[in-house]
Coordinates of C-alpha atoms and ligand atoms in Angstrom, one line a residue:
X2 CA 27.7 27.9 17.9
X3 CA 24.6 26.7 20.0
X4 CA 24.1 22.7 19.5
X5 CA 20.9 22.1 17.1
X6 CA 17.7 21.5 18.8
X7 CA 17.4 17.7 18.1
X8 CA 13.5 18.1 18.1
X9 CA 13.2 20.4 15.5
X10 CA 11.9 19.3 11.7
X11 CA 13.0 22.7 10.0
X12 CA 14.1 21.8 6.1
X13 CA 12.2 18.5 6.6
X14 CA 9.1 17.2 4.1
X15 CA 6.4 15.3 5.8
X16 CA 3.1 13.3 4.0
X17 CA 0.7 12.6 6.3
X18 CA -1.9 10.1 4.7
X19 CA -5.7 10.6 5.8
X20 CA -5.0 14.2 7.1
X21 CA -7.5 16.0 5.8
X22 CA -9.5 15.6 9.3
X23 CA -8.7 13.8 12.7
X24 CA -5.4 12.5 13.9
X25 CA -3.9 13.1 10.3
X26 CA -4.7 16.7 10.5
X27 CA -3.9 17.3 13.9
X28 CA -0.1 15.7 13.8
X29 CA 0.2 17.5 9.9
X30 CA -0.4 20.5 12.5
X31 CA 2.1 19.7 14.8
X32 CA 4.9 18.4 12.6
X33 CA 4.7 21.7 10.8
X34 CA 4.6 23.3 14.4
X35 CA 8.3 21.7 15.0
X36 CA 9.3 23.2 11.2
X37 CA 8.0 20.6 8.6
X38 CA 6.7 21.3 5.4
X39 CA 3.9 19.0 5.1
X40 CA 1.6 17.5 2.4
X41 CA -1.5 16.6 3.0
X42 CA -3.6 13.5 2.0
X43 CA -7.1 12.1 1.6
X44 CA -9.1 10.3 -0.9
X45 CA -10.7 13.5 -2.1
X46 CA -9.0 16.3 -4.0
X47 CA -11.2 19.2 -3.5
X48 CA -11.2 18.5 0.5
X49 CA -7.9 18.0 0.3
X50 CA -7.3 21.4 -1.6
X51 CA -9.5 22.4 1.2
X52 CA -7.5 21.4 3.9
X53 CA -4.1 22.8 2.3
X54 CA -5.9 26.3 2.0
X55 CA -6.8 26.4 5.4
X56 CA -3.0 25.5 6.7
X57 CA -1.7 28.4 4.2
X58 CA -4.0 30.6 6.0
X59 CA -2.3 29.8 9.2
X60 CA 1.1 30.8 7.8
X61 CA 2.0 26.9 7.7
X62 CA 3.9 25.6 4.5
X63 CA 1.5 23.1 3.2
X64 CA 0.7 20.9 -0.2
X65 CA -1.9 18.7 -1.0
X66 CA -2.2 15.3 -2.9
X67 CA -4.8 13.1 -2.9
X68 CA -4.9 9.4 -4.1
X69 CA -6.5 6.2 -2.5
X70 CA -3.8 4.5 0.2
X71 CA -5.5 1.3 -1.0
X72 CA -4.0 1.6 -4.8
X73 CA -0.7 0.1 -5.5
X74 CA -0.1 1.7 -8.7
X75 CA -1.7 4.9 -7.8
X76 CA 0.0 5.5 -4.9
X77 CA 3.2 4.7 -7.0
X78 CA 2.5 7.3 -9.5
X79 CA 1.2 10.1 -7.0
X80 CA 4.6 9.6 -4.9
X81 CA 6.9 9.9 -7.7
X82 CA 5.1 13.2 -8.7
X83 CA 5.5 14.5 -5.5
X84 CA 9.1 13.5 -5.5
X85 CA 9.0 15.4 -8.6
X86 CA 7.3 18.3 -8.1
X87 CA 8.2 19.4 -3.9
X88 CA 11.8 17.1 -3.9
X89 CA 12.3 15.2 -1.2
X90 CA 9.9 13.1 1.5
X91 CA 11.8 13.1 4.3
X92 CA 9.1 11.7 6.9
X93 CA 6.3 9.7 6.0
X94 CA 3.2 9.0 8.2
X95 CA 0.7 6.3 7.6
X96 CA -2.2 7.5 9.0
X97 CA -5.0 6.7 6.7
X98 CA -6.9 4.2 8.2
X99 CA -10.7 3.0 8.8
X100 CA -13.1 1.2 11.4
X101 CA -16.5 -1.1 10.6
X102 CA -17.8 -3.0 13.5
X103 CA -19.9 -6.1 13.1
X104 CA -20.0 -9.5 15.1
X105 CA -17.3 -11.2 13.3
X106 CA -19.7 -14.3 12.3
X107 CA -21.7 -12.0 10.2
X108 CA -18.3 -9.8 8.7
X109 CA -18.9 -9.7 5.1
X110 CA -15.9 -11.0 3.0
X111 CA -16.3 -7.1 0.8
X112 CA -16.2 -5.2 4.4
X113 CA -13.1 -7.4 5.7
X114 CA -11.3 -6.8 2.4
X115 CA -12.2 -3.1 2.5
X116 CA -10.8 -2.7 6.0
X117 CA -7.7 -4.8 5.3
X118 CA -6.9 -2.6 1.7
X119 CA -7.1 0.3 3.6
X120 CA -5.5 -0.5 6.6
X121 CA -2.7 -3.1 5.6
X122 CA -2.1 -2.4 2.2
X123 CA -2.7 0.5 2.6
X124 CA 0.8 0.8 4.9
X125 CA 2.6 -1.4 2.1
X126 CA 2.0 0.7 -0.4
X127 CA 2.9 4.3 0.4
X128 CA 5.6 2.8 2.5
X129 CA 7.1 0.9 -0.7
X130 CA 6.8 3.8 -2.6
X131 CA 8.2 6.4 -0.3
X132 CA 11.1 3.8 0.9
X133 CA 12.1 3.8 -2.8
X134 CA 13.2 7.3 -2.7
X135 CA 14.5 7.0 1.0
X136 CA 16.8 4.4 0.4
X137 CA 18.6 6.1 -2.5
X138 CA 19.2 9.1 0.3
X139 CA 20.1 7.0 2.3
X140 CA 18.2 8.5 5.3
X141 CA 14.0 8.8 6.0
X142 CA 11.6 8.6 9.0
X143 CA 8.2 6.3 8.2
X144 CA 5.9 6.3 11.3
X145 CA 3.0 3.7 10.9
X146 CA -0.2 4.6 13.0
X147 CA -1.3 1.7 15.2
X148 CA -4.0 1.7 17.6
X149 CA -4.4 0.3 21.4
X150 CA -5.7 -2.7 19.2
X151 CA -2.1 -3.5 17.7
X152 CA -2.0 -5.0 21.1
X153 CA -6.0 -6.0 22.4
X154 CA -8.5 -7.0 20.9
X155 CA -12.5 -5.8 21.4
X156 CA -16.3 -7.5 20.6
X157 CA -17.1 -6.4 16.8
X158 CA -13.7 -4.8 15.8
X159 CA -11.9 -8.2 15.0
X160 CA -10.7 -7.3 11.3
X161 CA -9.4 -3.9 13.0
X162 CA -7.4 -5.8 15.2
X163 CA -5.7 -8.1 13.2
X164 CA -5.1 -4.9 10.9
X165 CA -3.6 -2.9 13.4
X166 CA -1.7 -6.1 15.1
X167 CA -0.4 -6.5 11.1
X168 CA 0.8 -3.0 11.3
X169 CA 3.1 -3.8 14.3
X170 CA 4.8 -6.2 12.3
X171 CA 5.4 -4.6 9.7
X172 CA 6.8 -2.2 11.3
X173 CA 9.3 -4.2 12.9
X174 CA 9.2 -6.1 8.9
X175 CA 10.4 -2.5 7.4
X176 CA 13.0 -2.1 10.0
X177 CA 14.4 -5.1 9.6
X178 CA 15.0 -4.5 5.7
X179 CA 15.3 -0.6 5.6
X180 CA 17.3 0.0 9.1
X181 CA 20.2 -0.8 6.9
X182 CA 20.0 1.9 4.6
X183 CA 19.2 4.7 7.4
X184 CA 15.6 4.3 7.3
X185 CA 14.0 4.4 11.1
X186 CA 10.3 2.8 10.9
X187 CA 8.7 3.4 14.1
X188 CA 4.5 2.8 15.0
X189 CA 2.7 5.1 16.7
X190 CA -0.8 3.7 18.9
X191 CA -3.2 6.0 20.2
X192 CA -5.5 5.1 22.4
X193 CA -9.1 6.5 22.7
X194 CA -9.5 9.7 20.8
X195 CA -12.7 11.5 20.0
X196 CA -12.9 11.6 16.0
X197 CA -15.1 10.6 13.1
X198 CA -13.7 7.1 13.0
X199 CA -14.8 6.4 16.8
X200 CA -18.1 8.5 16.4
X201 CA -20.3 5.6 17.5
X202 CA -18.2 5.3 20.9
X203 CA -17.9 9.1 21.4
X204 CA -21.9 8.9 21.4
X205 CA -22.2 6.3 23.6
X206 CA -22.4 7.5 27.7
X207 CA -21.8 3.6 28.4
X208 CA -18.6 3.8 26.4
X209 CA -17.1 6.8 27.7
X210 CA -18.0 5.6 31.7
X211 CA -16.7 2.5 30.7
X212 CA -13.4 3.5 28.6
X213 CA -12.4 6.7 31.4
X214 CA -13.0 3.5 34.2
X215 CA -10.7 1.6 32.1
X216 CA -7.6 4.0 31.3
X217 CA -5.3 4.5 34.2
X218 CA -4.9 8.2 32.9
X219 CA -9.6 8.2 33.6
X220 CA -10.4 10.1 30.4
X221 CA -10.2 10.0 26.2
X222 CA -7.1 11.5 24.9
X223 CA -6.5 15.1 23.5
X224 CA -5.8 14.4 20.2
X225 CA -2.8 17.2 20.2
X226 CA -1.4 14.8 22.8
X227 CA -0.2 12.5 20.1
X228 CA 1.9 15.5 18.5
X229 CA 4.9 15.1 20.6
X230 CA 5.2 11.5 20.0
X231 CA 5.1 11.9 16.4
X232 CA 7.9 15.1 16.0
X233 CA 10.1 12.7 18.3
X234 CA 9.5 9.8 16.2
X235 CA 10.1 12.1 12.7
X236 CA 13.1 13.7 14.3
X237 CA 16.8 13.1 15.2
X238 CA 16.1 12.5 18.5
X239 CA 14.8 9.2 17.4
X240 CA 17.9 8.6 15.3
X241 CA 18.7 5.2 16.9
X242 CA 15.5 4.2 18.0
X243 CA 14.0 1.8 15.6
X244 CA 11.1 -1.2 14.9
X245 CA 8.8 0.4 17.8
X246 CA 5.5 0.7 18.7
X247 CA 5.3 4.0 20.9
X248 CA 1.7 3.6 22.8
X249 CA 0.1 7.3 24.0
X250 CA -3.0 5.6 25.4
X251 CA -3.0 6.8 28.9
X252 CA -1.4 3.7 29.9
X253 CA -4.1 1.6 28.6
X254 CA -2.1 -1.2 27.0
X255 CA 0.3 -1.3 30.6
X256 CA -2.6 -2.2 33.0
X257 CA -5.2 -4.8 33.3
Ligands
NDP6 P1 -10.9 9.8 10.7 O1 -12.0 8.9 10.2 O2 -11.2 11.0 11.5 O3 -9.9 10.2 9.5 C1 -9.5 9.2 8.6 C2 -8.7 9.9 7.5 O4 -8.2 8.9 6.6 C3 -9.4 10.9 6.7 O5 -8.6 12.0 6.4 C4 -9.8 10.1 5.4 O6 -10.0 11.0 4.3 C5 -8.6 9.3 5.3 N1 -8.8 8.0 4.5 C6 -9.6 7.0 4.7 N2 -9.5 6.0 3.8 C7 -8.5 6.5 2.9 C8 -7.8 5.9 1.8 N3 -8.2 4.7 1.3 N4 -6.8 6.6 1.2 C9 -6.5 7.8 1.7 N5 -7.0 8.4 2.8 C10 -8.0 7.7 3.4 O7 -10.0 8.8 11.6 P2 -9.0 9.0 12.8 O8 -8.4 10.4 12.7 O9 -9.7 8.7 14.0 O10 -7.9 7.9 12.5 C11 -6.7 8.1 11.9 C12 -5.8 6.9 12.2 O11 -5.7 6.7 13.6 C13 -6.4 5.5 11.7 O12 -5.4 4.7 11.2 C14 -7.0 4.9 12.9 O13 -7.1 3.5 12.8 C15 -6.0 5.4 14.0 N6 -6.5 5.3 15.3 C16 -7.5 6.2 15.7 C17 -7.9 6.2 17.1 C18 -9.0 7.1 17.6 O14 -9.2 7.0 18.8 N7 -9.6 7.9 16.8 C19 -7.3 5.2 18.0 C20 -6.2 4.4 17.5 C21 -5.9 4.5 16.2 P3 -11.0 10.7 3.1 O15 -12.2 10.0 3.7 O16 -11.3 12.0 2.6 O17 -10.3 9.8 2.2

């Protein structure tokens, strides 16, 4: 009998929040590469129905809901559907997440809140209500997505920061009280990847000369590079390892 492949996902469920484009989209891809069923997320239904379509197309075993990260109580209700409807979430990733840059003295209080709901709460939330389920199984895999800025911080992107830098703890928050019941909660940070959320950077030559000067690694990332990081993280290969932050940033974070 050969021994199982300890990277493989096969019978396993995975939401991805905020995956109808970007990072969300790309690691629903490559979960579902390693064998996961995956559900798909955004604020939108009929782009989310969208998305779904397009994964069916490509032979992948996809599903769809979509409800605001942001909502306690809708987030509640759209999980326990799920649970309902597919059966079991067996990997959750908090991916949803948002960027506004502005010189912190002039941050309105409705932009910082926005960030924060979506961000931070936003982790809470789906976590609380996916953890729910988990527990009772007794077994589940949460990654949280951080950022290079769980770690630094950067002019105008304060409130992002301390989001992200929230995230970490959290992470290491859930693990202390869900390890127990054979939860592993593990963060994810990317570094620099060319999406919708960095669009201002990605158009900026400065940026780029700057950021590639910057990253020992001298270039953005791919976002498909975050994919083995995540089907590690989501699978039993990662069995004991739990509360961590797992940077794929080209060794940003590591060097000054
Ligand atoms: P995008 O802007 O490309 O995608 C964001 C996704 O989140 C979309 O699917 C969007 O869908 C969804 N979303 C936004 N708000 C909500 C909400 N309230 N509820 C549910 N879904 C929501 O961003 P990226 O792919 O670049 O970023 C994804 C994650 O990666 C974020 O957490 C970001 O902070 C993090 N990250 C990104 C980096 C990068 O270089 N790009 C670097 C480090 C971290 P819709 O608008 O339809 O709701």
């Amino acid at each position: 009998m050969p021994t199982p492949d300890p990277f493989r996902l096969d019978d396993r469920r995975a939401l991805v929040t905020g995956s109808v484009r970007g990072i969300g989209l790309t690691l629903a891809r490559g979960l579902a590469a390693a064998g996961a069923t995956v559900v798909i997320n955004g604020r939108h239904a009929a782009a989310a129905e969208d998305v779904c379509a397009t994964l069916r197309s490509e032979g992948i075993d996809a599903d769809f809901s979509a409800f605001d990260v942001a909502e306690h109580a809708e987030v509640a209700a759209a999980v326990d559907a799920l649970e309902q409807r597919l059966g079991a979430i067996d990997i959750l990733v908090n991916n949803a997440g948002i960027q506004h840059r502005a010189a912190l003295e002039d941050f309105t209080s409705a932009d910082w809140q926005r960030l924060m709901r979506t961000n931070l709460d936003g982790v809470f939330n789906v976590s609380q209500a996916v953890a729910r389920h988990m527990i009772g199984r007794g077994q589940g895999k949460i990654i949280n997505i951080g950022s290079v800025q769980s770690e630094l911080a950067r002019p105008t992107i304060a409130p992002y920061a301390a989001s992200k830098g929230a995230v970490r703890m959290l992470t290491r928050g859930m693990c202390a009280d869900w390890a127990r019941h054979g939860l592993q909660i593990n963060g994810l940070a990317p570094g620099y990847f060319q999406t919708e959320l960095n669009r201002a950077l990605v158009d900026d030559p400065a940026f780029s000369e700057w950021l590639c000067q910057r990253t020992p690694a001298g270039r953005w990332g791919k976002v498909e590079e975050l994919c083995g990081a995540a089907v590690f993280l989501a699978s039993p290969a990662a069995d004991f390892v739990n509360g961590q932050m797992l940077y794929v940033d080209g060794g940003l974070t590591s060097v000054v």
